[in-house]
PDB file of C-alpha atoms in Angstrom:
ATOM      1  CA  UNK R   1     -24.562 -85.931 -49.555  1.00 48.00           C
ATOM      2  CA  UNK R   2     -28.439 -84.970 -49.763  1.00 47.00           C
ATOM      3  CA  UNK R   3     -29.995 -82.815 -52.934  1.00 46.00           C
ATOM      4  CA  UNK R   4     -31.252 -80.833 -49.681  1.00 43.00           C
ATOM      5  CA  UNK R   5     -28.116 -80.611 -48.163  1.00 41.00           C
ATOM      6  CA  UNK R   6     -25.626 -79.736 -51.196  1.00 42.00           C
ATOM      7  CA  UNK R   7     -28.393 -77.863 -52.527  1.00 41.00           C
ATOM      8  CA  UNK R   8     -27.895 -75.180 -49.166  1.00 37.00           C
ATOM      9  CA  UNK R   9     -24.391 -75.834 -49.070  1.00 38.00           C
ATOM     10  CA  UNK R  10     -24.029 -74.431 -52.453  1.00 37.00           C
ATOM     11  CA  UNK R  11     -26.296 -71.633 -51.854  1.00 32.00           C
ATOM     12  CA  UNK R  12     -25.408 -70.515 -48.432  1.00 32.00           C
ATOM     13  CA  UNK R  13     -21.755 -71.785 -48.258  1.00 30.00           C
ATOM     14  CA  UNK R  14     -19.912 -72.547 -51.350  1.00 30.00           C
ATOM     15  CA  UNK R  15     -21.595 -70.479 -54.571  1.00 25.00           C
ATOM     16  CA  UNK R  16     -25.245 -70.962 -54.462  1.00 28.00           C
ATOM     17  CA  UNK R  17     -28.197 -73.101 -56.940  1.00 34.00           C
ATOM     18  CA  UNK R  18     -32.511 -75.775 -58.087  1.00 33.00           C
ATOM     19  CA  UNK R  19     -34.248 -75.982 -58.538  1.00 34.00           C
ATOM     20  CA  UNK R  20     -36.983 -73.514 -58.479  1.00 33.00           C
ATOM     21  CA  UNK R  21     -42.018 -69.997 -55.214  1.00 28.00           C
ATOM     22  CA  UNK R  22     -42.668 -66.362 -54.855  1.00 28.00           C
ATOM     23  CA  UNK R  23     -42.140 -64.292 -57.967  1.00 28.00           C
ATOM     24  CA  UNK R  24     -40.354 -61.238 -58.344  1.00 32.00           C
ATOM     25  CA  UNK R  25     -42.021 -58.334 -60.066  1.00 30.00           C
ATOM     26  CA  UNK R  26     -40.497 -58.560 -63.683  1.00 33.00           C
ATOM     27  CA  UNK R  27     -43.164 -57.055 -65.991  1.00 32.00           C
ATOM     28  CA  UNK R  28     -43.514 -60.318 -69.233  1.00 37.00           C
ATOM     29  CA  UNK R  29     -41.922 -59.337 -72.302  1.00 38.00           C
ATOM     30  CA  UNK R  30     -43.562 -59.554 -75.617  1.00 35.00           C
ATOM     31  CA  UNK R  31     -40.320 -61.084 -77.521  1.00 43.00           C
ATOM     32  CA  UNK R  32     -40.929 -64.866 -78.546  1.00 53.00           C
ATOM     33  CA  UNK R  33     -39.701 -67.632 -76.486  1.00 63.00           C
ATOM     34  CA  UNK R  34     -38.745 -71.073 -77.405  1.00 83.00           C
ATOM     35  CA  UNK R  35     -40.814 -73.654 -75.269  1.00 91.00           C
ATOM     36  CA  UNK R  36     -39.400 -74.867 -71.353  1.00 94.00           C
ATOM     37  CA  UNK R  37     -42.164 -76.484 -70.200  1.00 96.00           C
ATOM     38  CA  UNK R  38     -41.052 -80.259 -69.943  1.00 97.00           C
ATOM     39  CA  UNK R  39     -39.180 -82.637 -67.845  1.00 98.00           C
ATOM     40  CA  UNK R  40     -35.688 -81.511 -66.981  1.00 98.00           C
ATOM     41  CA  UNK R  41     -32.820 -83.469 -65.463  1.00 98.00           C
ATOM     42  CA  UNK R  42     -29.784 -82.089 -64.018  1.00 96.00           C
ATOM     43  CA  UNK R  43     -26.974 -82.931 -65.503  1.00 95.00           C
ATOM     44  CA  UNK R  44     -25.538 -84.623 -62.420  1.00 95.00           C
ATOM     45  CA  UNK R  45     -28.762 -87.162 -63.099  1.00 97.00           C
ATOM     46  CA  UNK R  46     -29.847 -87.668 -59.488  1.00 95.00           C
ATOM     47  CA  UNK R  47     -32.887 -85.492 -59.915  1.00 95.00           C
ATOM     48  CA  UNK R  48     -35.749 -84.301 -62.510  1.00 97.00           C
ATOM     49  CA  UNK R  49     -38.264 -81.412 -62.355  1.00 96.00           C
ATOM     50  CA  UNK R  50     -42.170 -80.678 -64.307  1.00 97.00           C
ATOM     51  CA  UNK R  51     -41.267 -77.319 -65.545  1.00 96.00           C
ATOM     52  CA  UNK R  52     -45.088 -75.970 -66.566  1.00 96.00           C
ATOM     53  CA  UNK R  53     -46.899 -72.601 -67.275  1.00 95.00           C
ATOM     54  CA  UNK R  54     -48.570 -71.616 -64.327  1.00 94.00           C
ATOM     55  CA  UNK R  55     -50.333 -68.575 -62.734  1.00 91.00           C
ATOM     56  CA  UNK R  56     -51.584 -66.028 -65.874  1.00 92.00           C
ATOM     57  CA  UNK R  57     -49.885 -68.827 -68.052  1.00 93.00           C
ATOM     58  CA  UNK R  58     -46.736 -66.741 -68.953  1.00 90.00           C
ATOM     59  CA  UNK R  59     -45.404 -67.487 -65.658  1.00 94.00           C
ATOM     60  CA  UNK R  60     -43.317 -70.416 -64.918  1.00 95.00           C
ATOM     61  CA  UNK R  61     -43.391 -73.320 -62.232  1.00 93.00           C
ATOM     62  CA  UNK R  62     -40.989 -76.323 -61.358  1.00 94.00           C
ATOM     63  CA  UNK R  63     -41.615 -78.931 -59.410  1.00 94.00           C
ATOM     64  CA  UNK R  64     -39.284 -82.200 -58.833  1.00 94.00           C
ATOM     65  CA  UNK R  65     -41.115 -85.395 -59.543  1.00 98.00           C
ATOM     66  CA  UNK R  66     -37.920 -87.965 -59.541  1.00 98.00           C
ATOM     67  CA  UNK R  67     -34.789 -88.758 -57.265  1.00 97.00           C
ATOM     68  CA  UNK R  68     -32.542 -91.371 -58.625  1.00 98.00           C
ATOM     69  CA  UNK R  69     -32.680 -94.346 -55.812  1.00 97.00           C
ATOM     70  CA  UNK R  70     -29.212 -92.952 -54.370  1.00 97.00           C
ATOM     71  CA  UNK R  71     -30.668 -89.520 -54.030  1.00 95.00           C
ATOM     72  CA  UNK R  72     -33.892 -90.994 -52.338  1.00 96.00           C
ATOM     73  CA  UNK R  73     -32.746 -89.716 -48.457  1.00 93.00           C
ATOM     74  CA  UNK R  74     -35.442 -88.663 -46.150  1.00 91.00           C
ATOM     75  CA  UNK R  75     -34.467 -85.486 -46.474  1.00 85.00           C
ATOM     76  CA  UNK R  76     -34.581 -85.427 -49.994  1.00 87.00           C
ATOM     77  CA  UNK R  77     -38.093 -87.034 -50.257  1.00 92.00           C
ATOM     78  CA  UNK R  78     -39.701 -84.221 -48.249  1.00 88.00           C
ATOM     79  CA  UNK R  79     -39.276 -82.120 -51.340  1.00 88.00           C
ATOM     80  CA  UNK R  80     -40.533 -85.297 -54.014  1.00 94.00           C
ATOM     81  CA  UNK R  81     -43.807 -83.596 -55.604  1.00 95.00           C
ATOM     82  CA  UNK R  82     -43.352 -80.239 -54.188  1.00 91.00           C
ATOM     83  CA  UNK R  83     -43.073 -76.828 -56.054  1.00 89.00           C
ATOM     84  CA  UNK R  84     -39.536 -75.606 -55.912  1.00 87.00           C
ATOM     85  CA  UNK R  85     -40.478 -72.583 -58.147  1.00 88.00           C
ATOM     86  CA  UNK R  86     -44.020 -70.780 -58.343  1.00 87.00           C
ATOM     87  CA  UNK R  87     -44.256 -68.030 -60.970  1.00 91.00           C
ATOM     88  CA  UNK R  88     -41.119 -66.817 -62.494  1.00 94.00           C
ATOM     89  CA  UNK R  89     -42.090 -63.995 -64.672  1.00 96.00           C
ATOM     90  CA  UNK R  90     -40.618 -63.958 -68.191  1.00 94.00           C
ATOM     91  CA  UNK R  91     -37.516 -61.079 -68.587  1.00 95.00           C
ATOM     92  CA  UNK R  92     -36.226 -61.474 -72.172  1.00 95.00           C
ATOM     93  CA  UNK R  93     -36.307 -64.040 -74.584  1.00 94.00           C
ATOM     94  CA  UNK R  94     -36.071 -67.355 -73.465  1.00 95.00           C
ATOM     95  CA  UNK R  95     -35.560 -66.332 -69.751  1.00 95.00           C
ATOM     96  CA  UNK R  96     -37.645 -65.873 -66.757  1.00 95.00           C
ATOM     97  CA  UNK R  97     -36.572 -64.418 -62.945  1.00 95.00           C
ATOM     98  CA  UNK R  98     -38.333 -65.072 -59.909  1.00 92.00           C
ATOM     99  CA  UNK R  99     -37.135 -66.501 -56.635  1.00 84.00           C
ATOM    100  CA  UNK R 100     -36.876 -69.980 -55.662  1.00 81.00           C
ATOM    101  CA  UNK R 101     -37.626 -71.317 -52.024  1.00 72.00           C
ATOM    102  CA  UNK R 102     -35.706 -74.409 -50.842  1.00 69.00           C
ATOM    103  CA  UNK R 103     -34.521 -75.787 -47.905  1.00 67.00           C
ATOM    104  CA  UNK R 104     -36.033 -72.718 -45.888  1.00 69.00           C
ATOM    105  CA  UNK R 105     -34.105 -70.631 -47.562  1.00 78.00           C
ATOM    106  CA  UNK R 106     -34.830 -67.982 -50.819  1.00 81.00           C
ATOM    107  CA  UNK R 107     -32.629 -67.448 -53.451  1.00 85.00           C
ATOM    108  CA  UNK R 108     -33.082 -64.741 -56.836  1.00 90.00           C
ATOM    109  CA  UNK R 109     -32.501 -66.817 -59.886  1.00 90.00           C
ATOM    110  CA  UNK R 110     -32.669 -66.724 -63.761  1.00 92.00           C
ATOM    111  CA  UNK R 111     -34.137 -69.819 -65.457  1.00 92.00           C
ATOM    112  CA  UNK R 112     -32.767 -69.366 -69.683  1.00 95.00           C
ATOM    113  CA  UNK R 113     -32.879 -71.842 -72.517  1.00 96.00           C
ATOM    114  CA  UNK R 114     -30.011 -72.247 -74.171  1.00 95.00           C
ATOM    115  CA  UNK R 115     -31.034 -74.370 -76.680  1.00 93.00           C
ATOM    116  CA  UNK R 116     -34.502 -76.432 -77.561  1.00 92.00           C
ATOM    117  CA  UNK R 117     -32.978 -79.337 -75.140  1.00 95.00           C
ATOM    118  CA  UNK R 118     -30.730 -77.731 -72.585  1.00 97.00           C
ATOM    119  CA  UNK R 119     -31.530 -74.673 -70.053  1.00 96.00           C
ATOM    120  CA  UNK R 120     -29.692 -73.336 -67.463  1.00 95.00           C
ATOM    121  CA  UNK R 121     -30.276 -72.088 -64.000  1.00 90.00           C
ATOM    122  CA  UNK R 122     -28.601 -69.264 -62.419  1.00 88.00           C
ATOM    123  CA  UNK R 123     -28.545 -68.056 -58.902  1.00 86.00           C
ATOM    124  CA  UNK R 124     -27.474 -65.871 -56.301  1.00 87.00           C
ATOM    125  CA  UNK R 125     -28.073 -65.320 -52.451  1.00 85.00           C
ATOM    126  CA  UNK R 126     -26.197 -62.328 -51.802  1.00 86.00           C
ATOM    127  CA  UNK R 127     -22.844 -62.123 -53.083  1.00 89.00           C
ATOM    128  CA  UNK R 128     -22.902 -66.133 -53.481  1.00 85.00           C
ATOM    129  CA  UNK R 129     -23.938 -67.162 -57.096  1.00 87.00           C
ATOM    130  CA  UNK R 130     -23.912 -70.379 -59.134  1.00 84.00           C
ATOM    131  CA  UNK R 131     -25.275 -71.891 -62.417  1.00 88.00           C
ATOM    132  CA  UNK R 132     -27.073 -75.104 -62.759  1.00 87.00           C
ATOM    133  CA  UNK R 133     -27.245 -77.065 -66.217  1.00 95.00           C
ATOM    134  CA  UNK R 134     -30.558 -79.246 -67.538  1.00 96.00           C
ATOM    135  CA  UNK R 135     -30.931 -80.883 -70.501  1.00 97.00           C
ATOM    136  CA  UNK R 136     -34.470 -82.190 -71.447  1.00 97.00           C
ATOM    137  CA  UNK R 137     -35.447 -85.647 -71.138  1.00 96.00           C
TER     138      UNK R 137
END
């Protein structure tokens, strides 16, 4: 099965996810947060994202930048190199909410470290909602 396609599936038919381009409007919190910007791979391994700063550089971005060669379907590269998530304001210490557009579809999601080498996305399209693991490579 395609990144693409389980990624929807999960989403729209089974209990939603990543990866990761509009914001929502979460005002940034003051509280110190622990650093996500890196290169994240899911824990299934078939995929890895640039997580950076971006827009008034307390935002966050993800983009995937790697498919493991099994993962590389054509409908899977069409989203190689491409944003998944554009702004995610921060919310609270070590998390950030925004909205991530995928497949044509958007979904409201929570991106939270959960330690200096693991993070967690979690997200929801309507009363569908699911959590996807990283760890840092």
């Amino acid at each position: 099965m395609s990144i693409a396609s389980a990624f929807a599936q999960t989403f729209a038919g089974r209990i939603a996810l990543t990866a990761l381009a509009a914001t929502m409007a979460v005002a940034p919190v003051a509280a110190a947060s622990a650093n996500p910007t890196g290169t994240w791979q899911t824990t299934s391994g078939d995929s890895r994202y640039t997580v950076s700063y971006c827009g008034d550089g307390t935002q966050l971005c993800a983009k995937l930048i790697w498919l493991r060669a099994d993962a590389r379907t054509a409908e899977n590269l069409a989203y190689l190199n491409e944003y998944v998530v554009i702004g995610a304001d921060a919310a609270a210490a070590n998390k950030w909410k925004g909205e991530v557009n995928y497949a044509g579809d958007t979904f409201s999601g929570s991106l939270t470290l959960t330690g200096a080498d693991s993070m967690k996305l979690s997200g929801c399209k309507g009363i569908f909602c699911t959590t996807m693991k990283f760890s840092r490579v």
